[in-house]
Short mmCIF file of C-alpha atoms in Angstrom, two decimals:
data_model
loop_
_atom_site.label_atom_id
_atom_site.label_comp_id
_atom_site.label_asym_id
_atom_site.label_seq_id
_atom_site.Cartn_x
_atom_site.Cartn_y
_atom_site.Cartn_z
CA UNK U 949 57.17 -80.94 79.97
CA UNK U 950 57.16 -77.38 81.87
CA UNK U 951 54.50 -74.62 81.21
CA UNK U 952 57.26 -72.27 79.94
CA UNK U 953 58.12 -74.55 77.08
CA UNK U 954 54.77 -74.36 75.88
CA UNK U 955 54.88 -70.54 75.13
CA UNK U 956 57.44 -67.72 73.80
CA UNK U 957 57.17 -63.94 74.07
CA UNK U 958 54.61 -62.21 71.98
CA UNK U 959 56.69 -60.58 68.94
CA UNK U 960 57.06 -60.56 65.38
CA UNK U 961 59.50 -63.53 65.57
CA UNK U 962 57.11 -65.49 67.63
CA UNK U 963 54.54 -64.81 65.46
CA UNK U 964 56.17 -66.04 62.37
CA UNK U 965 57.43 -69.13 64.31
CA UNK U 966 53.81 -69.92 65.15
CA UNK U 967 52.85 -69.64 61.55
CA UNK U 968 55.67 -71.95 60.46
CA UNK U 969 54.62 -74.52 63.14
CA UNK U 970 51.37 -75.14 61.19
CA UNK U 971 50.70 -77.92 58.63
CA UNK U 972 49.90 -75.46 55.90
CA UNK U 973 49.94 -71.67 55.48
CA UNK U 974 46.61 -70.55 56.51
CA UNK U 975 44.09 -68.35 54.34
CA UNK U 976 42.69 -67.11 57.43
CA UNK U 977 44.30 -66.72 60.52
CA UNK U 978 41.49 -66.06 63.58
CA UNK U 979 42.78 -64.11 66.66
CA UNK U 980 39.84 -64.15 69.08
CA UNK U 981 38.60 -61.99 71.78
CA UNK U 982 38.06 -63.31 75.20
CA UNK U 983 36.12 -59.81 75.66
CA UNK U 984 35.26 -57.01 73.51
CA UNK U 985 36.58 -53.53 74.19
CA UNK U 986 39.98 -54.60 75.90
CA UNK U 987 42.41 -51.95 74.74
CA UNK U 988 45.62 -53.75 75.26
CA UNK U 989 44.28 -56.85 72.97
CA UNK U 990 43.45 -54.21 70.13
CA UNK U 991 47.05 -52.90 70.20
CA UNK U 992 48.40 -56.59 70.37
CA UNK U 993 46.19 -57.09 67.49
CA UNK U 994 47.73 -54.40 65.56
CA UNK U 995 51.15 -55.17 66.14
CA UNK U 996 50.33 -58.69 64.85
CA UNK U 997 48.55 -57.43 61.68
CA UNK U 998 51.51 -55.01 60.67
CA UNK U 999 54.06 -58.02 61.45
CA UNK U 1000 51.88 -59.96 58.97
CA UNK U 1001 51.70 -57.49 56.16
CA UNK U 1002 55.40 -56.42 56.25
CA UNK U 1003 56.96 -60.06 56.74
CA UNK U 1004 54.22 -62.64 55.87
CA UNK U 1005 52.22 -61.24 52.71
CA UNK U 1006 49.27 -60.45 54.40
CA UNK U 1007 47.13 -58.12 52.76
CA UNK U 1008 43.59 -58.41 54.16
CA UNK U 1009 41.99 -57.53 57.60
CA UNK U 1010 38.37 -58.74 58.59
CA UNK U 1011 36.34 -57.63 61.71
CA UNK U 1012 33.10 -58.76 63.57
CA UNK U 1013 31.25 -55.69 62.33
CA UNK U 1014 28.34 -55.06 59.47
CA UNK U 1015 29.78 -56.21 56.49
CA UNK U 1016 28.15 -53.50 54.50
CA UNK U 1017 29.21 -50.78 56.78
CA UNK U 1018 32.90 -52.31 56.28
CA UNK U 1019 32.39 -51.23 52.51
CA UNK U 1020 32.93 -47.31 53.74
CA UNK U 1021 36.31 -48.68 55.56
CA UNK U 1022 37.59 -50.35 52.72
CA UNK U 1023 36.94 -47.61 50.13
CA UNK U 1024 38.50 -44.89 52.50
CA UNK U 1025 41.64 -47.21 53.04
CA UNK U 1026 42.08 -48.25 49.23
CA UNK U 1027 41.11 -45.02 47.58
CA UNK U 1028 41.23 -42.32 50.20
CA UNK U 1029 37.41 -41.23 49.80
CA UNK U 1030 36.05 -39.50 52.89
CA UNK U 1031 37.63 -38.59 56.22
CA UNK U 1032 38.65 -40.64 59.16
CA UNK U 1033 36.27 -39.33 61.47
CA UNK U 1034 33.55 -40.17 59.03
CA UNK U 1035 34.71 -43.46 58.39
CA UNK U 1036 35.03 -44.28 62.00
CA UNK U 1037 31.31 -43.26 62.48
CA UNK U 1038 29.61 -44.83 59.51
CA UNK U 1039 32.03 -47.92 58.93
CA UNK U 1040 31.51 -50.18 61.91
CA UNK U 1041 29.00 -51.59 63.98
CA UNK U 1042 28.34 -52.78 67.47
CA UNK U 1043 30.22 -49.42 68.69
CA UNK U 1044 33.32 -50.37 67.29
CA UNK U 1045 34.37 -47.35 65.48
CA UNK U 1046 34.87 -45.67 69.24
CA UNK U 1047 37.50 -48.03 69.75
CA UNK U 1048 41.16 -46.16 69.66
CA UNK U 1049 42.80 -49.21 68.45
CA UNK U 1050 40.39 -49.54 65.31
CA UNK U 1051 41.12 -45.96 64.46
CA UNK U 1052 44.59 -46.66 64.54
CA UNK U 1053 44.48 -49.64 62.25
CA UNK U 1054 42.45 -47.68 59.64
CA UNK U 1055 44.65 -45.03 59.87
CA UNK U 1056 47.86 -47.05 59.44
CA UNK U 1057 46.09 -49.32 56.72
CA UNK U 1058 45.16 -45.99 54.81
CA UNK U 1059 48.62 -44.79 54.96
CA UNK U 1060 50.37 -48.02 54.19
CA UNK U 1061 48.14 -48.14 51.02
CA UNK U 1062 49.16 -44.48 50.14
CA UNK U 1063 52.99 -45.82 49.75
CA UNK U 1064 52.18 -49.32 48.30
CA UNK U 1065 51.22 -50.71 44.52
CA UNK U 1066 49.64 -53.63 46.18
CA UNK U 1067 46.83 -52.75 48.38
CA UNK U 1068 45.40 -53.75 51.77
CA UNK U 1069 41.63 -54.79 52.03
CA UNK U 1070 39.28 -54.23 54.77
CA UNK U 1071 36.30 -56.23 55.41
CA UNK U 1072 33.42 -56.41 57.69
CA UNK U 1073 32.26 -60.01 57.96
CA UNK U 1074 29.18 -59.75 60.35
CA UNK U 1075 25.92 -59.52 59.20
CA UNK U 1076 23.99 -56.23 59.28
CA UNK U 1077 22.61 -57.24 63.06
CA UNK U 1078 22.55 -56.23 66.38
CA UNK U 1079 20.04 -58.38 68.71
CA UNK U 1080 17.71 -57.26 66.40
CA UNK U 1081 18.27 -56.73 62.33
CA UNK U 1082 18.51 -53.97 59.69
CA UNK U 1083 16.22 -53.56 56.94
CA UNK U 1084 17.36 -55.59 53.66
CA UNK U 1085 17.14 -52.37 51.69
CA UNK U 1086 20.44 -51.51 50.94
CA UNK U 1087 21.43 -55.26 49.90
CA UNK U 1088 18.85 -55.92 47.68
CA UNK U 1089 18.61 -52.32 45.96
CA UNK U 1090 22.37 -52.28 45.41
CA UNK U 1091 22.21 -56.00 43.85
CA UNK U 1092 19.06 -55.17 41.73
CA UNK U 1093 21.25 -51.97 40.30
CA UNK U 1094 24.37 -53.93 39.57
CA UNK U 1095 22.11 -56.40 37.85
CA UNK U 1096 20.19 -53.88 35.72
CA UNK U 1097 18.70 -55.14 32.54
CA UNK U 1098 15.67 -56.69 31.04
CA UNK U 1099 16.05 -60.02 33.04
CA UNK U 1100 16.33 -57.93 36.36
CA UNK U 1101 13.27 -56.04 35.53
CA UNK U 1102 11.48 -59.43 34.83
CA UNK U 1103 12.29 -60.55 38.54
CA UNK U 1104 11.21 -57.21 40.35
CA UNK U 1105 11.07 -53.58 38.94
CA UNK U 1106 12.77 -51.20 41.29
CA UNK U 1107 9.18 -49.54 42.07
CA UNK U 1108 7.90 -52.92 43.01
CA UNK U 1109 10.57 -53.34 45.07
CA UNK U 1110 10.56 -50.15 46.95
CA UNK U 1111 6.88 -50.90 47.70
CA UNK U 1112 7.53 -54.02 48.91
CA UNK U 1113 10.24 -52.83 51.24
CA UNK U 1114 8.04 -50.00 52.66
CA UNK U 1115 9.82 -47.97 55.55
CA UNK U 1116 13.00 -49.18 57.07
CA UNK U 1117 12.10 -48.70 60.47
CA UNK U 1118 9.51 -51.44 60.39
CA UNK U 1119 12.39 -53.51 59.85
CA UNK U 1120 14.91 -52.48 62.28
CA UNK U 1121 12.29 -52.12 65.35
CA UNK U 1122 14.44 -53.24 68.29
CA UNK U 1123 11.44 -54.35 70.32
CA UNK U 1124 11.51 -57.38 67.78
CA UNK U 1125 14.63 -58.66 70.09
CA UNK U 1126 12.25 -59.77 72.57
CA UNK U 1127 8.85 -59.85 71.20
CA UNK U 1128 8.55 -61.69 67.76
CA UNK U 1129 5.05 -60.89 67.40
CA UNK U 1130 6.39 -57.22 66.24
CA UNK U 1131 8.59 -58.68 63.55
CA UNK U 1132 7.21 -58.47 59.99
CA UNK U 1133 9.42 -61.17 58.88
CA UNK U 1134 6.52 -63.70 58.06
CA UNK U 1135 4.46 -61.01 56.29
CA UNK U 1136 3.27 -61.17 52.88
CA UNK U 1137 5.68 -58.87 51.71
CA UNK U 1138 8.43 -60.42 53.59
CA UNK U 1139 8.06 -63.65 52.05
CA UNK U 1140 7.69 -62.20 48.41
CA UNK U 1141 10.92 -60.41 49.15
CA UNK U 1142 12.75 -63.67 49.78
CA UNK U 1143 11.78 -65.49 46.69
CA UNK U 1144 13.07 -62.39 44.76
CA UNK U 1145 16.34 -62.37 46.59
CA UNK U 1146 16.64 -66.02 45.80
CA UNK U 1147 16.10 -64.98 41.89
CA UNK U 1148 18.20 -62.10 41.88
CA UNK U 1149 21.13 -64.36 43.72
CA UNK U 1150 20.27 -66.99 40.80
CA UNK U 1151 20.39 -64.15 38.25
CA UNK U 1152 23.61 -63.01 39.44
CA UNK U 1153 25.13 -66.63 38.78
CA UNK U 1154 23.86 -66.42 35.16
CA UNK U 1155 25.22 -62.80 34.47
CA UNK U 1156 28.43 -63.11 36.47
CA UNK U 1157 30.73 -63.09 33.25
CA UNK U 1158 29.37 -59.62 32.22
CA UNK U 1159 30.27 -57.97 35.46
CA UNK U 1160 33.92 -56.70 36.54
CA UNK U 1161 35.75 -58.37 39.44
CA UNK U 1162 34.89 -55.56 41.61
CA UNK U 1163 31.25 -55.45 40.73
CA UNK U 1164 30.93 -59.13 41.04
CA UNK U 1165 32.34 -59.08 44.53
CA UNK U 1166 30.28 -56.43 45.53
CA UNK U 1167 26.95 -58.13 44.02
CA UNK U 1168 27.66 -61.58 45.65
CA UNK U 1169 28.21 -59.67 49.07
CA UNK U 1170 24.60 -58.13 48.53
CA UNK U 1171 23.11 -61.24 47.41
CA UNK U 1172 24.45 -63.19 50.48
CA UNK U 1173 23.48 -60.44 52.67
CA UNK U 1174 19.80 -59.92 51.06
CA UNK U 1175 18.91 -63.67 51.61
CA UNK U 1176 20.70 -64.02 54.84
CA UNK U 1177 18.71 -60.83 56.58
CA UNK U 1178 15.32 -62.24 55.16
CA UNK U 1179 16.02 -65.37 56.45
CA UNK U 1180 17.03 -64.04 60.03
CA UNK U 1181 14.06 -61.67 59.99
CA UNK U 1182 11.86 -64.80 59.21
CA UNK U 1183 13.09 -66.62 62.14
CA UNK U 1184 13.14 -63.11 64.33
CA UNK U 1185 9.18 -64.12 63.94
CA UNK U 1186 9.25 -67.44 65.38
CA UNK U 1187 7.84 -67.69 68.73
CA UNK U 1188 9.12 -71.26 69.51
CA UNK U 1189 11.78 -71.88 72.36
CA UNK U 1190 14.16 -72.71 69.89
CA UNK U 1191 14.22 -68.99 68.36
CA UNK U 1192 17.64 -67.80 69.86
CA UNK U 1193 19.48 -70.88 69.11
CA UNK U 1194 18.35 -70.71 65.66
CA UNK U 1195 19.25 -66.91 65.21
CA UNK U 1196 22.51 -67.37 66.76
CA UNK U 1197 23.27 -70.24 64.32
CA UNK U 1198 22.12 -68.11 61.42
CA UNK U 1199 24.12 -65.27 62.23
CA UNK U 1200 27.31 -67.55 62.50
CA UNK U 1201 26.29 -69.06 59.16
CA UNK U 1202 26.20 -65.59 57.78
CA UNK U 1203 29.81 -64.79 59.23
CA UNK U 1204 31.00 -68.11 57.67
CA UNK U 1205 29.76 -67.34 54.17
CA UNK U 1206 31.65 -64.11 54.44
CA UNK U 1207 34.48 -65.48 55.71
CA UNK U 1208 35.02 -67.78 52.67
CA UNK U 1209 34.75 -64.77 50.56
CA UNK U 1210 37.34 -63.06 52.49
CA UNK U 1211 39.55 -66.24 52.19
CA UNK U 1212 39.80 -65.60 48.43
CA UNK U 1213 41.72 -62.56 49.46
CA UNK U 1214 44.06 -64.58 51.49
CA UNK U 1215 46.17 -64.62 53.72
CA UNK U 1216 43.86 -62.39 56.07
CA UNK U 1217 43.90 -62.21 59.88
CA UNK U 1218 40.13 -62.34 61.17
CA UNK U 1219 39.58 -60.37 64.53
CA UNK U 1220 36.20 -61.67 66.34
CA UNK U 1221 35.24 -62.85 69.65
CA UNK U 1222 36.46 -66.57 70.57
CA UNK U 1223 32.82 -67.75 70.65
CA UNK U 1224 32.76 -66.70 66.89
CA UNK U 1225 35.95 -68.04 65.88
CA UNK U 1226 36.56 -71.32 67.76
CA UNK U 1227 36.19 -74.46 66.00
CA UNK U 1228 33.87 -76.26 68.60
CA UNK U 1229 30.23 -75.50 69.39
CA UNK U 1230 29.76 -72.21 71.05
CA UNK U 1231 27.92 -72.34 74.35
CA UNK U 1232 26.31 -68.86 75.97
CA UNK U 1233 23.92 -68.42 78.74
CA UNK U 1234 20.87 -66.71 77.88
CA UNK U 1235 18.25 -65.96 80.56
CA UNK U 1236 17.43 -69.55 82.27
CA UNK U 1237 18.68 -71.34 79.08
CA UNK U 1238 22.05 -72.11 77.59
CA UNK U 1239 22.28 -71.78 73.89
CA UNK U 1240 24.35 -74.18 71.83
CA UNK U 1241 25.14 -73.90 68.15
CA UNK U 1242 27.95 -74.34 65.60
CA UNK U 1243 30.46 -71.12 65.40
CA UNK U 1244 31.54 -69.43 62.24
CA UNK U 1245 35.05 -70.93 63.04
CA UNK U 1246 33.86 -74.30 63.16
CA UNK U 1247 31.94 -73.90 59.88
CA UNK U 1248 34.79 -72.40 58.25
CA UNK U 1249 37.11 -74.71 59.15
CA UNK U 1250 34.83 -77.78 57.53
CA UNK U 1251 35.20 -75.66 54.37
CA UNK U 1252 38.93 -74.87 54.87
CA UNK U 1253 40.50 -77.34 56.94
CA UNK U 1254 43.97 -76.46 57.92
CA UNK U 1255 43.71 -73.43 55.99
CA UNK U 1256 42.07 -71.92 58.83
CA UNK U 1257 43.91 -71.46 62.10
CA UNK U 1258 42.65 -70.06 65.30
CA UNK U 1259 44.61 -68.22 67.98
CA UNK U 1260 42.28 -67.67 70.88
CA UNK U 1261 42.86 -64.83 73.58
CA UNK U 1262 42.92 -65.24 77.10
CA UNK U 1263 43.66 -62.93 80.31
CA UNK U 1264 45.15 -63.55 83.38
CA UNK U 1265 44.11 -60.46 86.08
CA UNK U 1266 41.22 -58.20 84.27
CA UNK U 1267 40.83 -55.20 86.39
CA UNK U 1268 39.84 -56.77 89.71
CA UNK U 1269 39.17 -60.39 88.43
CA UNK U 1270 42.28 -62.70 89.27
CA UNK U 1271 42.25 -66.20 87.83
CA UNK U 1272 42.68 -69.06 90.50
CA UNK U 1273 45.76 -70.49 90.61
CA UNK U 1274 44.41 -74.25 89.17
CA UNK U 1275 42.79 -72.61 86.03
CA UNK U 1276 44.32 -72.54 82.64
CA UNK U 1277 44.63 -68.77 82.92
CA UNK U 1278 46.09 -68.90 86.61
CA UNK U 1279 48.65 -71.48 85.40
CA UNK U 1280 49.72 -69.09 82.25
CA UNK U 1281 49.89 -66.04 84.74
CA UNK U 1282 53.22 -68.14 86.04
CA UNK U 1283 55.04 -67.33 82.73
CA UNK U 1284 57.46 -64.46 83.08
CA UNK U 1285 56.06 -62.45 80.35
CA UNK U 1286 53.38 -60.01 80.21
CA UNK U 1287 52.19 -61.09 76.72
CA UNK U 1288 52.78 -64.38 75.43
CA UNK U 1289 52.09 -66.76 72.33
CA UNK U 1290 51.38 -70.29 73.63
CA UNK U 1291 51.36 -73.60 71.89
CA UNK U 1292 47.57 -74.72 72.99
CA UNK U 1293 47.89 -78.04 72.00
CA UNK U 1294 51.35 -78.65 73.73
CA UNK U 1295 49.77 -76.60 76.76
CA UNK U 1296 46.89 -79.45 76.76
CA UNK U 1297 49.45 -82.10 77.45
CA UNK U 1298 51.76 -80.26 79.78
CA UNK U 1299 48.51 -79.17 82.19
CA UNK U 1300 46.62 -81.59 84.54
CA UNK U 1301 42.87 -81.27 84.93
CA UNK U 1302 42.88 -77.44 85.07
CA UNK U 1303 39.67 -76.22 86.60
CA UNK U 1304 37.05 -74.32 84.72
CA UNK U 1305 37.58 -70.22 85.56
CA UNK U 1306 34.53 -68.72 86.62
CA UNK U 1307 34.80 -64.56 85.80
CA UNK U 1308 33.03 -62.27 87.65
CA UNK U 1309 33.22 -60.19 84.61
CA UNK U 1310 29.80 -61.48 82.62
CA UNK U 1311 31.67 -60.38 79.21
CA UNK U 1312 34.55 -62.45 79.51
CA UNK U 1313 34.51 -65.77 78.24
CA UNK U 1314 37.20 -67.97 79.87
CA UNK U 1315 39.27 -70.75 78.07
CA UNK U 1316 37.71 -74.05 78.35
CA UNK U 1317 39.98 -76.40 79.67
CA UNK U 1318 38.52 -79.37 77.61
CA UNK U 1319 38.73 -77.65 74.04
CA UNK U 1320 42.57 -76.75 74.36
CA UNK U 1321 43.06 -79.29 71.63
CA UNK U 1322 40.71 -77.72 69.16
CA UNK U 1323 42.72 -74.23 69.35
CA UNK U 1324 46.21 -73.81 67.52
CA UNK U 1325 47.53 -70.97 69.93
CA UNK U 1326 46.61 -68.79 72.47
CA UNK U 1327 47.42 -64.88 73.00
CA UNK U 1328 47.79 -64.47 76.58
CA UNK U 1329 48.05 -61.13 78.31
CA UNK U 1330 48.91 -61.37 81.99
CA UNK U 1331 47.21 -58.03 83.00
CA UNK U 1332 44.37 -56.22 81.36
CA UNK U 1333 42.09 -53.00 82.30
CA UNK U 1334 38.60 -53.84 81.24
CA UNK U 1335 36.10 -51.04 80.42
CA UNK U 1336 33.59 -49.69 83.27
#
């Protein structure tokens, strides 16, 4: 088999042909980023999503961004509340609101919803996390409000909840990223809040029948986020060598829980780092150690099976970084198309012992030749311009 036989030009017809090649129609189609903030990949993603909406019945989009901030974007595209400038500022974490491709995506989704009765939905599926974590205030107080009633007051009053939470900046202290002693995650207040969050989540289960579908969806998001954040804060205070491995795993577990909720609105396109969407364990250098944890994609695939599909992305020449010819990216660079869609499993059969790529760009994660069989396809861009 020749390398050219494993690929096709990246266009709408190719995307539809790829979907038909899968064992079943996926509820979630993951499109991975080999590197954040690559404009060309964002443009390709938008083209793929538009095709999926217009020809394949997709109605949801999810991105690696704060799940609570994502509600701002979803409200805007479904109801038109707010302005595009405000939504891009308040609706994304990790600096993703500054991305021109993300702005164009939100603009297009709003325009689509203005003309169609069946609305598109937008989801952030990351936790409210950077290397540190946000206060659980928004999630806990919103959940408490939605469950307002005598049973809720028996768990905790609003006044007590506010007192236990205290100032938000004691939770979102960036110094906790490197200094666990500055975390309040194992304080008496935080421990009590973990029990309260658990009780409120259990109360939600008992009260779910009386909630509207919209309120139930929001309450379930708030419950997942509150319990996940408090668990994350608890381990932020851990001083053991396993701290960052544990935190990385907890973050991806939060992502996976949100993705399972997104799947209920499927089919959906999911956009995130390859490391988060791949089916195998994620490996990442961290100082003098290497972190290893199960990715959100691996956890999601455990639950959804073939209803989860994964397209990794990979780049040939990125800025001034050119792949050696014996790497997967070097081999794919010989294809005649600037953008193509590759059948990863057929590629694994066609290439003979490719070398792993070592990139000078620390933010780029090359394809692992040993894991090609765990990928459904590869979106390959022959040349990209990377940020400074």
